[in-house]
C-alpha cells in the first residue's frame, strides 16, 4: 500500500467537499425557510395590526 | 416550415409548466429526501466497495482505487457544464424563470466537482506518471472547463442588473460548451498521457466487473448527491427570491415608512 497517502488524500478531499457543499446547502435552505415563514406570517396580518404579538 | 415555431412554443410551454417556482418548491420538497438518502447509500456502498473489497490493478496497484472518486467527478464536471449550457439555452430562448436561478446554483457546485476531478487526477498521476501535472490535451481541456466555470460564476454576478448578468453568463455557458466534445475526444484526437475511456456507450467496458460494479455504484451515488445539492440550493434561491419580493412589496414598504 505504498500509494495509501494518495488514496486517502483523494477520498478525504471528496468527503470534505461533499460535507461543505451539503451542510452549506442545508443551512442555507433552513435559514431561507425560516425567514420566509416569518415574513409570510407578518405579511398575511391586517395592515393596521401591530407587528409584535 | 410552420412546424418549427409550434415545436418551439410547445417545448417552451412544457418547460414553463414544469419549472414554475411554486411547483418546483413542492416537487423539490418531495424529491429532496429521496435524492439525499439514495445518494448517501449508493456513495457509501460504491466507495466502501472500491476502497476495501475491489481488487488492486495488476499494473497500477492500489492507486486504481482513486478511480472511484476521480471518474464520477470527471463525468459530473462535464455533465454539470452541459446542464449550465441547457440553462443558458432555456434562459435565452424561453426566458425560463428557473433557468437563471439554476445556472447561478449549478456553477459553484460544478466548479467544486471540476476542482476535485483535477486534484484527484493529480493525486493519481503522481504515483503513476511520476508527476503531478502534464500539459496533456485531456488535463488542459478540463482545466479550461474549470476556468469556464469560474468565469460563469464571476460573470453572472458582475452586473448591477441581474438580468444582464444572466444573459451574459448564458452566452458564455453556450459558447463554452464547445470544450465538452474536446474533453471527451481529446484522448482520441491527440496522443496523450491520459488513458483512453474504459467505458463507452458503444463498446463493452474494458475493465473487470469487480471494478465496474463499485464504479457504477459510486457514479450513481455521487451524481444523485450532485443533484441533491443543486436542488437544495435552488430551493433556497427560490425562497430567497420570494423573501426579496415580499420585502420590496409596496405594502411592506408603506408599513415600514
PDB file of C-alpha atoms in Angstrom:
ATOM      1  CA  UNK A   1       0.000   0.000   0.000  1.00  0.00           C
ATOM      2  CA  UNK A   2       2.722   2.488  -0.942  1.00  0.00           C
ATOM      3  CA  UNK A   3       0.044   4.620  -2.619  1.00  0.00           C
ATOM      4  CA  UNK A   4      -2.055   4.901   0.534  1.00  0.00           C
ATOM      5  CA  UNK A   5      -1.396   8.646   1.136  1.00  0.00           C
ATOM      6  CA  UNK A   6      -2.600   9.461  -2.396  1.00  0.00           C
ATOM      7  CA  UNK A   7      -5.710   7.306  -1.987  1.00  0.00           C
ATOM      8  CA  UNK A   8      -6.529   8.771   1.422  1.00  0.00           C
ATOM      9  CA  UNK A   9      -5.981  12.309   0.160  1.00  0.00           C
ATOM     10  CA  UNK A  10      -8.395  11.684  -2.751  1.00  0.00           C
ATOM     11  CA  UNK A  11     -11.133  10.220  -0.559  1.00  0.00           C
ATOM     12  CA  UNK A  12     -10.528  12.883   2.096  1.00  0.00           C
ATOM     13  CA  UNK A  13     -10.860  15.688  -0.466  1.00  0.00           C
ATOM     14  CA  UNK A  14     -14.094  14.167  -1.740  1.00  0.00           C
ATOM     15  CA  UNK A  15     -15.508  13.755   1.790  1.00  0.00           C
ATOM     16  CA  UNK A  16     -14.537  17.305   2.762  1.00  0.00           C
ATOM     17  CA  UNK A  17     -16.027  18.822  -0.367  1.00  0.00           C
ATOM     18  CA  UNK A  18     -19.252  16.801  -0.065  1.00  0.00           C
ATOM     19  CA  UNK A  19     -19.586  17.809   3.590  1.00  0.00           C
ATOM     20  CA  UNK A  20     -19.007  21.524   2.963  1.00  0.00           C
ATOM     21  CA  UNK A  21     -21.407  21.653  -0.002  1.00  0.00           C
ATOM     22  CA  UNK A  22     -24.188  19.620   1.595  1.00  0.00           C
ATOM     23  CA  UNK A  23     -24.053  21.269   5.036  1.00  0.00           C
ATOM     24  CA  UNK A  24     -23.842  24.703   3.377  1.00  0.00           C
ATOM     25  CA  UNK A  25     -26.898  23.963   1.217  1.00  0.00           C
ATOM     26  CA  UNK A  26     -28.864  22.538   4.169  1.00  0.00           C
ATOM     27  CA  UNK A  27     -28.126  25.549   6.409  1.00  0.00           C
ATOM     28  CA  UNK A  28     -28.990  28.000   3.626  1.00  0.00           C
ATOM     29  CA  UNK A  29     -32.261  26.169   2.974  1.00  0.00           C
ATOM     30  CA  UNK A  30     -33.132  26.116   6.677  1.00  0.00           C
ATOM     31  CA  UNK A  31     -32.426  29.838   7.048  1.00  0.00           C
ATOM     32  CA  UNK A  32     -34.448  30.758   3.914  1.00  0.00           C
ATOM     33  CA  UNK A  33     -37.386  28.596   5.000  1.00  0.00           C
ATOM     34  CA  UNK A  34     -37.484  30.156   8.480  1.00  0.00           C
ATOM     35  CA  UNK A  35     -37.171  33.708   7.117  1.00  0.00           C
ATOM     36  CA  UNK A  36     -39.886  33.128   4.514  1.00  0.00           C
ATOM     37  CA  UNK A  37     -42.253  31.625   7.099  1.00  0.00           C
ATOM     38  CA  UNK A  38     -41.775  34.664   9.375  1.00  0.00           C
ATOM     39  CA  UNK A  39     -42.322  37.124   6.526  1.00  0.00           C
ATOM     40  CA  UNK A  40     -45.395  35.326   5.203  1.00  0.00           C
ATOM     41  CA  UNK A  41     -46.886  35.304   8.707  1.00  0.00           C
ATOM     42  CA  UNK A  42     -46.380  39.037   9.148  1.00  0.00           C
ATOM     43  CA  UNK A  43     -47.490  39.940   5.611  1.00  0.00           C
ATOM     44  CA  UNK A  44     -50.749  37.983   5.974  1.00  0.00           C
ATOM     45  CA  UNK A  45     -51.600  40.100   9.044  1.00  0.00           C
ATOM     46  CA  UNK A  46     -54.048  43.041   8.525  1.00  0.00           C
ATOM     47  CA  UNK A  47     -52.186  46.284   7.746  1.00  0.00           C
ATOM     48  CA  UNK A  48     -53.278  48.035  10.979  1.00  0.00           C
ATOM     49  CA  UNK A  49     -52.321  45.156  13.258  1.00  0.00           C
ATOM     50  CA  UNK A  50     -49.219  45.535  15.458  1.00  0.00           C
ATOM     51  CA  UNK A  51     -46.090  43.709  14.319  1.00  0.00           C
ATOM     52  CA  UNK A  52     -45.372  42.301  17.779  1.00  0.00           C
ATOM     53  CA  UNK A  53     -47.669  39.659  19.293  1.00  0.00           C
TER      54      UNK A  53
ATOM     55  CA  UNK B   1     -41.826  25.489 -42.105  1.00  0.00           C
ATOM     56  CA  UNK B   2     -44.679  26.133 -39.679  1.00  0.00           C
ATOM     57  CA  UNK B   3     -43.671  23.127 -37.573  1.00  0.00           C
ATOM     58  CA  UNK B   4     -40.661  24.845 -36.039  1.00  0.00           C
ATOM     59  CA  UNK B   5     -42.437  27.708 -34.239  1.00  0.00           C
ATOM     60  CA  UNK B   6     -45.068  25.258 -32.982  1.00  0.00           C
ATOM     61  CA  UNK B   7     -42.370  22.917 -31.717  1.00  0.00           C
ATOM     62  CA  UNK B   8     -40.550  25.815 -30.040  1.00  0.00           C
ATOM     63  CA  UNK B   9     -43.793  27.028 -28.460  1.00  0.00           C
ATOM     64  CA  UNK B  10     -44.715  23.510 -27.289  1.00  0.00           C
ATOM     65  CA  UNK B  11     -41.265  22.906 -25.839  1.00  0.00           C
ATOM     66  CA  UNK B  12     -41.423  26.299 -24.151  1.00  0.00           C
ATOM     67  CA  UNK B  13     -44.803  25.594 -22.576  1.00  0.00           C
ATOM     68  CA  UNK B  14     -43.544  22.167 -21.407  1.00  0.00           C
ATOM     69  CA  UNK B  15     -40.563  23.732 -19.663  1.00  0.00           C
ATOM     70  CA  UNK B  16     -42.667  26.525 -18.197  1.00  0.00           C
ATOM     71  CA  UNK B  17     -45.205  24.057 -16.867  1.00  0.00           C
ATOM     72  CA  UNK B  18     -42.544  22.044 -15.027  1.00  0.00           C
ATOM     73  CA  UNK B  19     -40.473  24.994 -13.901  1.00  0.00           C
ATOM     74  CA  UNK B  20     -42.925  27.281 -12.239  1.00  0.00           C
ATOM     75  CA  UNK B  21     -41.100  28.294  -8.995  1.00  0.00           C
ATOM     76  CA  UNK B  22     -44.056  27.374  -6.750  1.00  0.00           C
ATOM     77  CA  UNK B  23     -44.448  23.995  -8.419  1.00  0.00           C
ATOM     78  CA  UNK B  24     -40.691  23.465  -8.237  1.00  0.00           C
ATOM     79  CA  UNK B  25     -40.692  24.131  -4.472  1.00  0.00           C
ATOM     80  CA  UNK B  26     -43.393  21.492  -3.965  1.00  0.00           C
ATOM     81  CA  UNK B  27     -41.654  18.978  -6.237  1.00  0.00           C
ATOM     82  CA  UNK B  28     -38.245  19.771  -4.706  1.00  0.00           C
ATOM     83  CA  UNK B  29     -39.516  19.258  -1.145  1.00  0.00           C
ATOM     84  CA  UNK B  30     -40.923  15.883  -2.194  1.00  0.00           C
ATOM     85  CA  UNK B  31     -37.829  14.559  -4.004  1.00  0.00           C
ATOM     86  CA  UNK B  32     -35.147  16.056  -1.729  1.00  0.00           C
ATOM     87  CA  UNK B  33     -35.152  13.320   0.965  1.00  0.00           C
ATOM     88  CA  UNK B  34     -35.186  10.562  -1.665  1.00  0.00           C
ATOM     89  CA  UNK B  35     -32.293  12.123  -3.573  1.00  0.00           C
ATOM     90  CA  UNK B  36     -30.258  12.715  -0.417  1.00  0.00           C
ATOM     91  CA  UNK B  37     -30.660   9.307   1.215  1.00  0.00           C
ATOM     92  CA  UNK B  38     -30.274   7.348  -2.028  1.00  0.00           C
ATOM     93  CA  UNK B  39     -27.148   9.366  -2.837  1.00  0.00           C
ATOM     94  CA  UNK B  40     -25.681   8.661   0.604  1.00  0.00           C
ATOM     95  CA  UNK B  41     -26.471   4.944   0.378  1.00  0.00           C
ATOM     96  CA  UNK B  42     -25.035   4.464  -3.124  1.00  0.00           C
ATOM     97  CA  UNK B  43     -21.955   6.606  -2.463  1.00  0.00           C
ATOM     98  CA  UNK B  44     -21.073   4.790   0.753  1.00  0.00           C
ATOM     99  CA  UNK B  45     -21.666   1.407  -0.881  1.00  0.00           C
ATOM    100  CA  UNK B  46     -19.666   2.282  -4.009  1.00  0.00           C
ATOM    101  CA  UNK B  47     -16.736   3.956  -2.278  1.00  0.00           C
ATOM    102  CA  UNK B  48     -16.652   1.369   0.531  1.00  0.00           C
ATOM    103  CA  UNK B  49     -16.608  -1.466  -2.012  1.00  0.00           C
ATOM    104  CA  UNK B  50     -13.999   0.328  -4.107  1.00  0.00           C
ATOM    105  CA  UNK B  51     -11.756   1.115  -1.157  1.00  0.00           C
ATOM    106  CA  UNK B  52     -11.916  -2.159   0.784  1.00  0.00           C
ATOM    107  CA  UNK B  53     -13.148  -5.016  -1.416  1.00  0.00           C
ATOM    108  CA  UNK B  54     -12.373  -4.355  -5.073  1.00  0.00           C
ATOM    109  CA  UNK B  55      -9.114  -5.858  -6.345  1.00  0.00           C
ATOM    110  CA  UNK B  56      -5.951  -3.856  -6.969  1.00  0.00           C
ATOM    111  CA  UNK B  57      -4.984  -3.342 -10.612  1.00  0.00           C
ATOM    112  CA  UNK B  58      -2.222  -5.602 -11.938  1.00  0.00           C
ATOM    113  CA  UNK B  59      -0.325  -2.579 -13.315  1.00  0.00           C
ATOM    114  CA  UNK B  60      -1.400   0.350 -11.139  1.00  0.00           C
ATOM    115  CA  UNK B  61      -1.705  -1.487  -7.848  1.00  0.00           C
ATOM    116  CA  UNK B  62      -3.881   0.120  -5.158  1.00  0.00           C
ATOM    117  CA  UNK B  63      -3.743   3.587  -6.683  1.00  0.00           C
ATOM    118  CA  UNK B  64      -6.527   2.440  -9.038  1.00  0.00           C
ATOM    119  CA  UNK B  65      -8.901   2.978  -6.089  1.00  0.00           C
ATOM    120  CA  UNK B  66      -8.661   6.725  -6.777  1.00  0.00           C
ATOM    121  CA  UNK B  67     -10.729   5.933  -9.888  1.00  0.00           C
ATOM    122  CA  UNK B  68     -13.903   5.504  -7.779  1.00  0.00           C
ATOM    123  CA  UNK B  69     -13.760   9.218  -6.906  1.00  0.00           C
ATOM    124  CA  UNK B  70     -11.975  10.595  -9.977  1.00  0.00           C
ATOM    125  CA  UNK B  71     -14.151   9.110 -12.743  1.00  0.00           C
ATOM    126  CA  UNK B  72     -17.542  10.205 -11.273  1.00  0.00           C
ATOM    127  CA  UNK B  73     -16.051  13.666 -10.626  1.00  0.00           C
ATOM    128  CA  UNK B  74     -14.805  13.879 -14.231  1.00  0.00           C
ATOM    129  CA  UNK B  75     -18.142  12.794 -15.724  1.00  0.00           C
ATOM    130  CA  UNK B  76     -20.072  15.161 -13.443  1.00  0.00           C
ATOM    131  CA  UNK B  77     -17.772  18.076 -14.266  1.00  0.00           C
ATOM    132  CA  UNK B  78     -18.748  17.773 -17.943  1.00  0.00           C
ATOM    133  CA  UNK B  79     -22.417  16.939 -17.213  1.00  0.00           C
ATOM    134  CA  UNK B  80     -22.689  19.916 -14.866  1.00  0.00           C
ATOM    135  CA  UNK B  81     -21.399  22.229 -17.564  1.00  0.00           C
ATOM    136  CA  UNK B  82     -23.805  20.667 -20.088  1.00  0.00           C
ATOM    137  CA  UNK B  83     -26.616  21.435 -17.611  1.00  0.00           C
ATOM    138  CA  UNK B  84     -25.321  25.007 -17.393  1.00  0.00           C
ATOM    139  CA  UNK B  85     -25.464  25.271 -21.204  1.00  0.00           C
ATOM    140  CA  UNK B  86     -29.040  23.898 -21.231  1.00  0.00           C
ATOM    141  CA  UNK B  87     -29.977  26.517 -18.614  1.00  0.00           C
ATOM    142  CA  UNK B  88     -28.375  29.165 -20.835  1.00  0.00           C
ATOM    143  CA  UNK B  89     -30.451  27.997 -23.803  1.00  0.00           C
ATOM    144  CA  UNK B  90     -33.652  27.942 -21.743  1.00  0.00           C
ATOM    145  CA  UNK B  91     -32.874  31.398 -20.444  1.00  0.00           C
ATOM    146  CA  UNK B  92     -32.076  32.967 -23.813  1.00  0.00           C
ATOM    147  CA  UNK B  93     -34.815  31.296 -25.877  1.00  0.00           C
ATOM    148  CA  UNK B  94     -37.725  30.881 -23.465  1.00  0.00           C
ATOM    149  CA  UNK B  95     -36.873  33.376 -20.692  1.00  0.00           C
ATOM    150  CA  UNK B  96     -37.354  30.487 -18.327  1.00  0.00           C
ATOM    151  CA  UNK B  97     -37.915  31.737 -14.765  1.00  0.00           C
ATOM    152  CA  UNK B  98     -35.934  28.966 -13.078  1.00  0.00           C
ATOM    153  CA  UNK B  99     -33.146  28.521 -15.626  1.00  0.00           C
ATOM    154  CA  UNK B 100     -31.228  31.606 -14.500  1.00  0.00           C
ATOM    155  CA  UNK B 101     -31.510  30.657 -10.839  1.00  0.00           C
ATOM    156  CA  UNK B 102     -30.442  27.104 -11.678  1.00  0.00           C
ATOM    157  CA  UNK B 103     -27.401  28.446 -13.560  1.00  0.00           C
ATOM    158  CA  UNK B 104     -26.409  30.537 -10.530  1.00  0.00           C
ATOM    159  CA  UNK B 105     -26.638  27.461  -8.282  1.00  0.00           C
ATOM    160  CA  UNK B 106     -25.088  24.843 -10.587  1.00  0.00           C
ATOM    161  CA  UNK B 107     -21.978  26.970 -11.278  1.00  0.00           C
ATOM    162  CA  UNK B 108     -20.252  26.767  -7.858  1.00  0.00           C
ATOM    163  CA  UNK B 109     -21.112  23.064  -7.389  1.00  0.00           C
ATOM    164  CA  UNK B 110     -19.784  22.298 -10.866  1.00  0.00           C
ATOM    165  CA  UNK B 111     -16.602  24.275 -10.204  1.00  0.00           C
ATOM    166  CA  UNK B 112     -16.034  22.316  -6.964  1.00  0.00           C
ATOM    167  CA  UNK B 113     -16.511  18.951  -8.675  1.00  0.00           C
ATOM    168  CA  UNK B 114     -14.156  20.016 -11.513  1.00  0.00           C
ATOM    169  CA  UNK B 115     -11.545  21.087  -8.950  1.00  0.00           C
ATOM    170  CA  UNK B 116     -11.992  17.677  -7.270  1.00  0.00           C
ATOM    171  CA  UNK B 117     -11.518  15.964 -10.650  1.00  0.00           C
ATOM    172  CA  UNK B 118      -8.284  17.890 -11.270  1.00  0.00           C
ATOM    173  CA  UNK B 119      -6.995  17.312  -7.727  1.00  0.00           C
ATOM    174  CA  UNK B 120      -7.732  13.573  -7.695  1.00  0.00           C
ATOM    175  CA  UNK B 121      -6.263  13.319 -11.191  1.00  0.00           C
ATOM    176  CA  UNK B 122      -3.043  14.869  -9.887  1.00  0.00           C
ATOM    177  CA  UNK B 123      -3.062  12.529  -6.896  1.00  0.00           C
ATOM    178  CA  UNK B 124      -3.431   9.589  -9.268  1.00  0.00           C
ATOM    179  CA  UNK B 125      -0.901  10.981 -11.747  1.00  0.00           C
ATOM    180  CA  UNK B 126       1.919  11.433  -9.232  1.00  0.00           C
ATOM    181  CA  UNK B 127       2.376   7.728  -8.352  1.00  0.00           C
ATOM    182  CA  UNK B 128       1.556   6.520 -11.899  1.00  0.00           C
ATOM    183  CA  UNK B 129       3.194   9.089 -14.187  1.00  0.00           C
ATOM    184  CA  UNK B 130       5.737  10.434 -11.722  1.00  0.00           C
ATOM    185  CA  UNK B 131       4.379  13.972 -11.989  1.00  0.00           C
ATOM    186  CA  UNK B 132       1.502  15.978 -10.561  1.00  0.00           C
ATOM    187  CA  UNK B 133       0.673  17.668 -13.856  1.00  0.00           C
ATOM    188  CA  UNK B 134       1.405  17.491 -17.576  1.00  0.00           C
ATOM    189  CA  UNK B 135       0.105  19.851 -20.271  1.00  0.00           C
ATOM    190  CA  UNK B 136      -1.723  16.946 -21.828  1.00  0.00           C
ATOM    191  CA  UNK B 137      -4.819  17.517 -24.013  1.00  0.00           C
ATOM    192  CA  UNK B 138      -7.244  15.890 -21.548  1.00  0.00           C
ATOM    193  CA  UNK B 139      -5.853  17.634 -18.475  1.00  0.00           C
ATOM    194  CA  UNK B 140      -5.608  21.004 -20.184  1.00  0.00           C
ATOM    195  CA  UNK B 141      -9.153  20.847 -21.580  1.00  0.00           C
ATOM    196  CA  UNK B 142     -10.503  20.007 -18.100  1.00  0.00           C
ATOM    197  CA  UNK B 143      -8.503  22.927 -16.678  1.00  0.00           C
ATOM    198  CA  UNK B 144     -10.158  25.146 -19.316  1.00  0.00           C
ATOM    199  CA  UNK B 145     -13.529  23.777 -18.141  1.00  0.00           C
ATOM    200  CA  UNK B 146     -12.651  24.796 -14.572  1.00  0.00           C
ATOM    201  CA  UNK B 147     -11.833  28.339 -15.763  1.00  0.00           C
ATOM    202  CA  UNK B 148     -15.110  28.418 -17.721  1.00  0.00           C
ATOM    203  CA  UNK B 149     -16.972  27.597 -14.506  1.00  0.00           C
ATOM    204  CA  UNK B 150     -15.082  30.353 -12.649  1.00  0.00           C
ATOM    205  CA  UNK B 151     -15.824  32.807 -15.490  1.00  0.00           C
ATOM    206  CA  UNK B 152     -19.507  31.885 -15.375  1.00  0.00           C
ATOM    207  CA  UNK B 153     -19.671  32.361 -11.594  1.00  0.00           C
ATOM    208  CA  UNK B 154     -17.974  35.771 -11.869  1.00  0.00           C
ATOM    209  CA  UNK B 155     -19.981  36.948 -14.890  1.00  0.00           C
ATOM    210  CA  UNK B 156     -23.410  36.042 -13.548  1.00  0.00           C
ATOM    211  CA  UNK B 157     -22.769  38.261 -10.508  1.00  0.00           C
ATOM    212  CA  UNK B 158     -20.889  41.029 -12.311  1.00  0.00           C
ATOM    213  CA  UNK B 159     -23.773  43.364 -13.205  1.00  0.00           C
ATOM    214  CA  UNK B 160     -25.973  45.580 -11.065  1.00  0.00           C
ATOM    215  CA  UNK B 161     -28.910  44.467 -13.194  1.00  0.00           C
ATOM    216  CA  UNK B 162     -29.161  40.695 -12.614  1.00  0.00           C
ATOM    217  CA  UNK B 163     -30.898  40.163 -15.980  1.00  0.00           C
ATOM    218  CA  UNK B 164     -27.803  41.417 -17.829  1.00  0.00           C
ATOM    219  CA  UNK B 165     -25.626  39.059 -15.782  1.00  0.00           C
ATOM    220  CA  UNK B 166     -27.906  36.108 -16.533  1.00  0.00           C
ATOM    221  CA  UNK B 167     -27.831  36.889 -20.252  1.00  0.00           C
ATOM    222  CA  UNK B 168     -24.038  37.307 -20.429  1.00  0.00           C
ATOM    223  CA  UNK B 169     -23.472  34.125 -18.398  1.00  0.00           C
ATOM    224  CA  UNK B 170     -25.923  32.190 -20.599  1.00  0.00           C
ATOM    225  CA  UNK B 171     -23.946  33.203 -23.699  1.00  0.00           C
ATOM    226  CA  UNK B 172     -20.682  32.169 -22.003  1.00  0.00           C
ATOM    227  CA  UNK B 173     -22.212  28.816 -20.977  1.00  0.00           C
ATOM    228  CA  UNK B 174     -23.337  28.126 -24.545  1.00  0.00           C
ATOM    229  CA  UNK B 175     -20.044  29.210 -26.116  1.00  0.00           C
ATOM    230  CA  UNK B 176     -18.026  27.271 -23.535  1.00  0.00           C
ATOM    231  CA  UNK B 177     -19.931  24.068 -24.317  1.00  0.00           C
ATOM    232  CA  UNK B 178     -17.536  23.638 -27.262  1.00  0.00           C
ATOM    233  CA  UNK B 179     -14.998  22.444 -24.658  1.00  0.00           C
ATOM    234  CA  UNK B 180     -17.138  19.387 -23.810  1.00  0.00           C
ATOM    235  CA  UNK B 181     -16.515  17.385 -27.033  1.00  0.00           C
ATOM    236  CA  UNK B 182     -12.857  18.449 -26.848  1.00  0.00           C
ATOM    237  CA  UNK B 183     -12.620  16.900 -23.356  1.00  0.00           C
ATOM    238  CA  UNK B 184     -14.453  13.766 -24.476  1.00  0.00           C
ATOM    239  CA  UNK B 185     -12.441  13.122 -27.643  1.00  0.00           C
ATOM    240  CA  UNK B 186      -9.090  14.586 -26.551  1.00  0.00           C
ATOM    241  CA  UNK B 187      -7.726  11.112 -25.828  1.00  0.00           C
ATOM    242  CA  UNK B 188      -8.590  10.027 -29.385  1.00  0.00           C
ATOM    243  CA  UNK B 189      -7.664  13.187 -31.281  1.00  0.00           C
ATOM    244  CA  UNK B 190      -4.260  13.674 -29.661  1.00  0.00           C
ATOM    245  CA  UNK B 191      -1.536  11.402 -28.423  1.00  0.00           C
ATOM    246  CA  UNK B 192      -1.992  11.912 -24.691  1.00  0.00           C
ATOM    247  CA  UNK B 193      -0.584  10.519 -21.486  1.00  0.00           C
ATOM    248  CA  UNK B 194      -4.120  10.108 -20.143  1.00  0.00           C
ATOM    249  CA  UNK B 195      -5.559   6.662 -20.750  1.00  0.00           C
ATOM    250  CA  UNK B 196      -8.467   6.244 -23.220  1.00  0.00           C
ATOM    251  CA  UNK B 197     -12.040   5.778 -21.923  1.00  0.00           C
ATOM    252  CA  UNK B 198     -12.626   2.390 -20.278  1.00  0.00           C
ATOM    253  CA  UNK B 199     -16.406   2.724 -20.550  1.00  0.00           C
ATOM    254  CA  UNK B 200     -18.092   3.815 -23.783  1.00  0.00           C
ATOM    255  CA  UNK B 201     -21.686   3.861 -24.975  1.00  0.00           C
ATOM    256  CA  UNK B 202     -20.951   1.657 -27.969  1.00  0.00           C
ATOM    257  CA  UNK B 203     -18.382  -0.908 -26.797  1.00  0.00           C
ATOM    258  CA  UNK B 204     -18.057  -3.342 -23.926  1.00  0.00           C
ATOM    259  CA  UNK B 205     -16.223  -1.969 -20.871  1.00  0.00           C
ATOM    260  CA  UNK B 206     -12.525  -2.772 -20.785  1.00  0.00           C
ATOM    261  CA  UNK B 207     -12.422  -3.357 -17.049  1.00  0.00           C
ATOM    262  CA  UNK B 208     -13.292  -6.257 -14.813  1.00  0.00           C
ATOM    263  CA  UNK B 209     -16.813  -6.400 -13.371  1.00  0.00           C
ATOM    264  CA  UNK B 210     -15.268  -6.485  -9.876  1.00  0.00           C
ATOM    265  CA  UNK B 211     -14.178  -2.899 -10.551  1.00  0.00           C
ATOM    266  CA  UNK B 212     -17.092  -1.903 -12.764  1.00  0.00           C
ATOM    267  CA  UNK B 213     -19.771  -2.529 -10.122  1.00  0.00           C
ATOM    268  CA  UNK B 214     -18.303  -0.321  -7.371  1.00  0.00           C
ATOM    269  CA  UNK B 215     -17.590   2.318 -10.018  1.00  0.00           C
ATOM    270  CA  UNK B 216     -21.220   2.190 -11.195  1.00  0.00           C
ATOM    271  CA  UNK B 217     -22.488   2.473  -7.602  1.00  0.00           C
ATOM    272  CA  UNK B 218     -20.255   5.429  -6.775  1.00  0.00           C
ATOM    273  CA  UNK B 219     -21.149   7.042 -10.111  1.00  0.00           C
ATOM    274  CA  UNK B 220     -24.886   6.796  -9.329  1.00  0.00           C
ATOM    275  CA  UNK B 221     -24.386   7.918  -5.713  1.00  0.00           C
ATOM    276  CA  UNK B 222     -22.186  10.929  -6.485  1.00  0.00           C
ATOM    277  CA  UNK B 223     -24.485  12.003  -9.356  1.00  0.00           C
ATOM    278  CA  UNK B 224     -27.535  11.836  -7.076  1.00  0.00           C
ATOM    279  CA  UNK B 225     -25.570  13.756  -4.430  1.00  0.00           C
ATOM    280  CA  UNK B 226     -24.744  16.445  -7.002  1.00  0.00           C
ATOM    281  CA  UNK B 227     -28.444  16.636  -7.910  1.00  0.00           C
ATOM    282  CA  UNK B 228     -29.486  16.748  -4.229  1.00  0.00           C
ATOM    283  CA  UNK B 229     -27.113  19.648  -3.501  1.00  0.00           C
ATOM    284  CA  UNK B 230     -28.250  21.577  -6.593  1.00  0.00           C
ATOM    285  CA  UNK B 231     -31.941  21.010  -5.759  1.00  0.00           C
ATOM    286  CA  UNK B 232     -31.380  22.179  -2.146  1.00  0.00           C
ATOM    287  CA  UNK B 233     -29.513  25.296  -3.298  1.00  0.00           C
ATOM    288  CA  UNK B 234     -32.155  26.013  -5.922  1.00  0.00           C
ATOM    289  CA  UNK B 235     -34.985  25.665  -3.401  1.00  0.00           C
ATOM    290  CA  UNK B 236     -33.151  28.080  -1.111  1.00  0.00           C
ATOM    291  CA  UNK B 237     -32.629  30.513  -4.013  1.00  0.00           C
ATOM    292  CA  UNK B 238     -36.348  30.425  -4.930  1.00  0.00           C
ATOM    293  CA  UNK B 239     -37.247  31.124  -1.296  1.00  0.00           C
ATOM    294  CA  UNK B 240     -34.697  33.958  -1.098  1.00  0.00           C
ATOM    295  CA  UNK B 241     -36.258  35.495  -4.228  1.00  0.00           C
ATOM    296  CA  UNK B 242     -39.670  35.274  -2.621  1.00  0.00           C
ATOM    297  CA  UNK B 243     -38.257  36.930   0.531  1.00  0.00           C
ATOM    298  CA  UNK B 244     -36.794  39.774  -1.565  1.00  0.00           C
ATOM    299  CA  UNK B 245     -40.077  40.327  -3.388  1.00  0.00           C
ATOM    300  CA  UNK B 246     -42.015  40.300  -0.101  1.00  0.00           C
ATOM    301  CA  UNK B 247     -39.607  42.816   1.452  1.00  0.00           C
ATOM    302  CA  UNK B 248     -39.861  45.124  -1.554  1.00  0.00           C
ATOM    303  CA  UNK B 249     -43.668  44.886  -1.854  1.00  0.00           C
ATOM    304  CA  UNK B 250     -45.415  48.308  -1.667  1.00  0.00           C
ATOM    305  CA  UNK B 251     -47.492  47.284   1.355  1.00  0.00           C
ATOM    306  CA  UNK B 252     -44.423  46.325   3.387  1.00  0.00           C
ATOM    307  CA  UNK B 253     -42.502  49.421   2.280  1.00  0.00           C
ATOM    308  CA  UNK B 254     -45.527  51.564   3.174  1.00  0.00           C
ATOM    309  CA  UNK B 255     -45.715  49.861   6.567  1.00  0.00           C
ATOM    310  CA  UNK B 256     -42.034  50.459   7.174  1.00  0.00           C
ATOM    311  CA  UNK B 257     -42.327  54.158   6.201  1.00  0.00           C
TER     312      UNK B 257
END
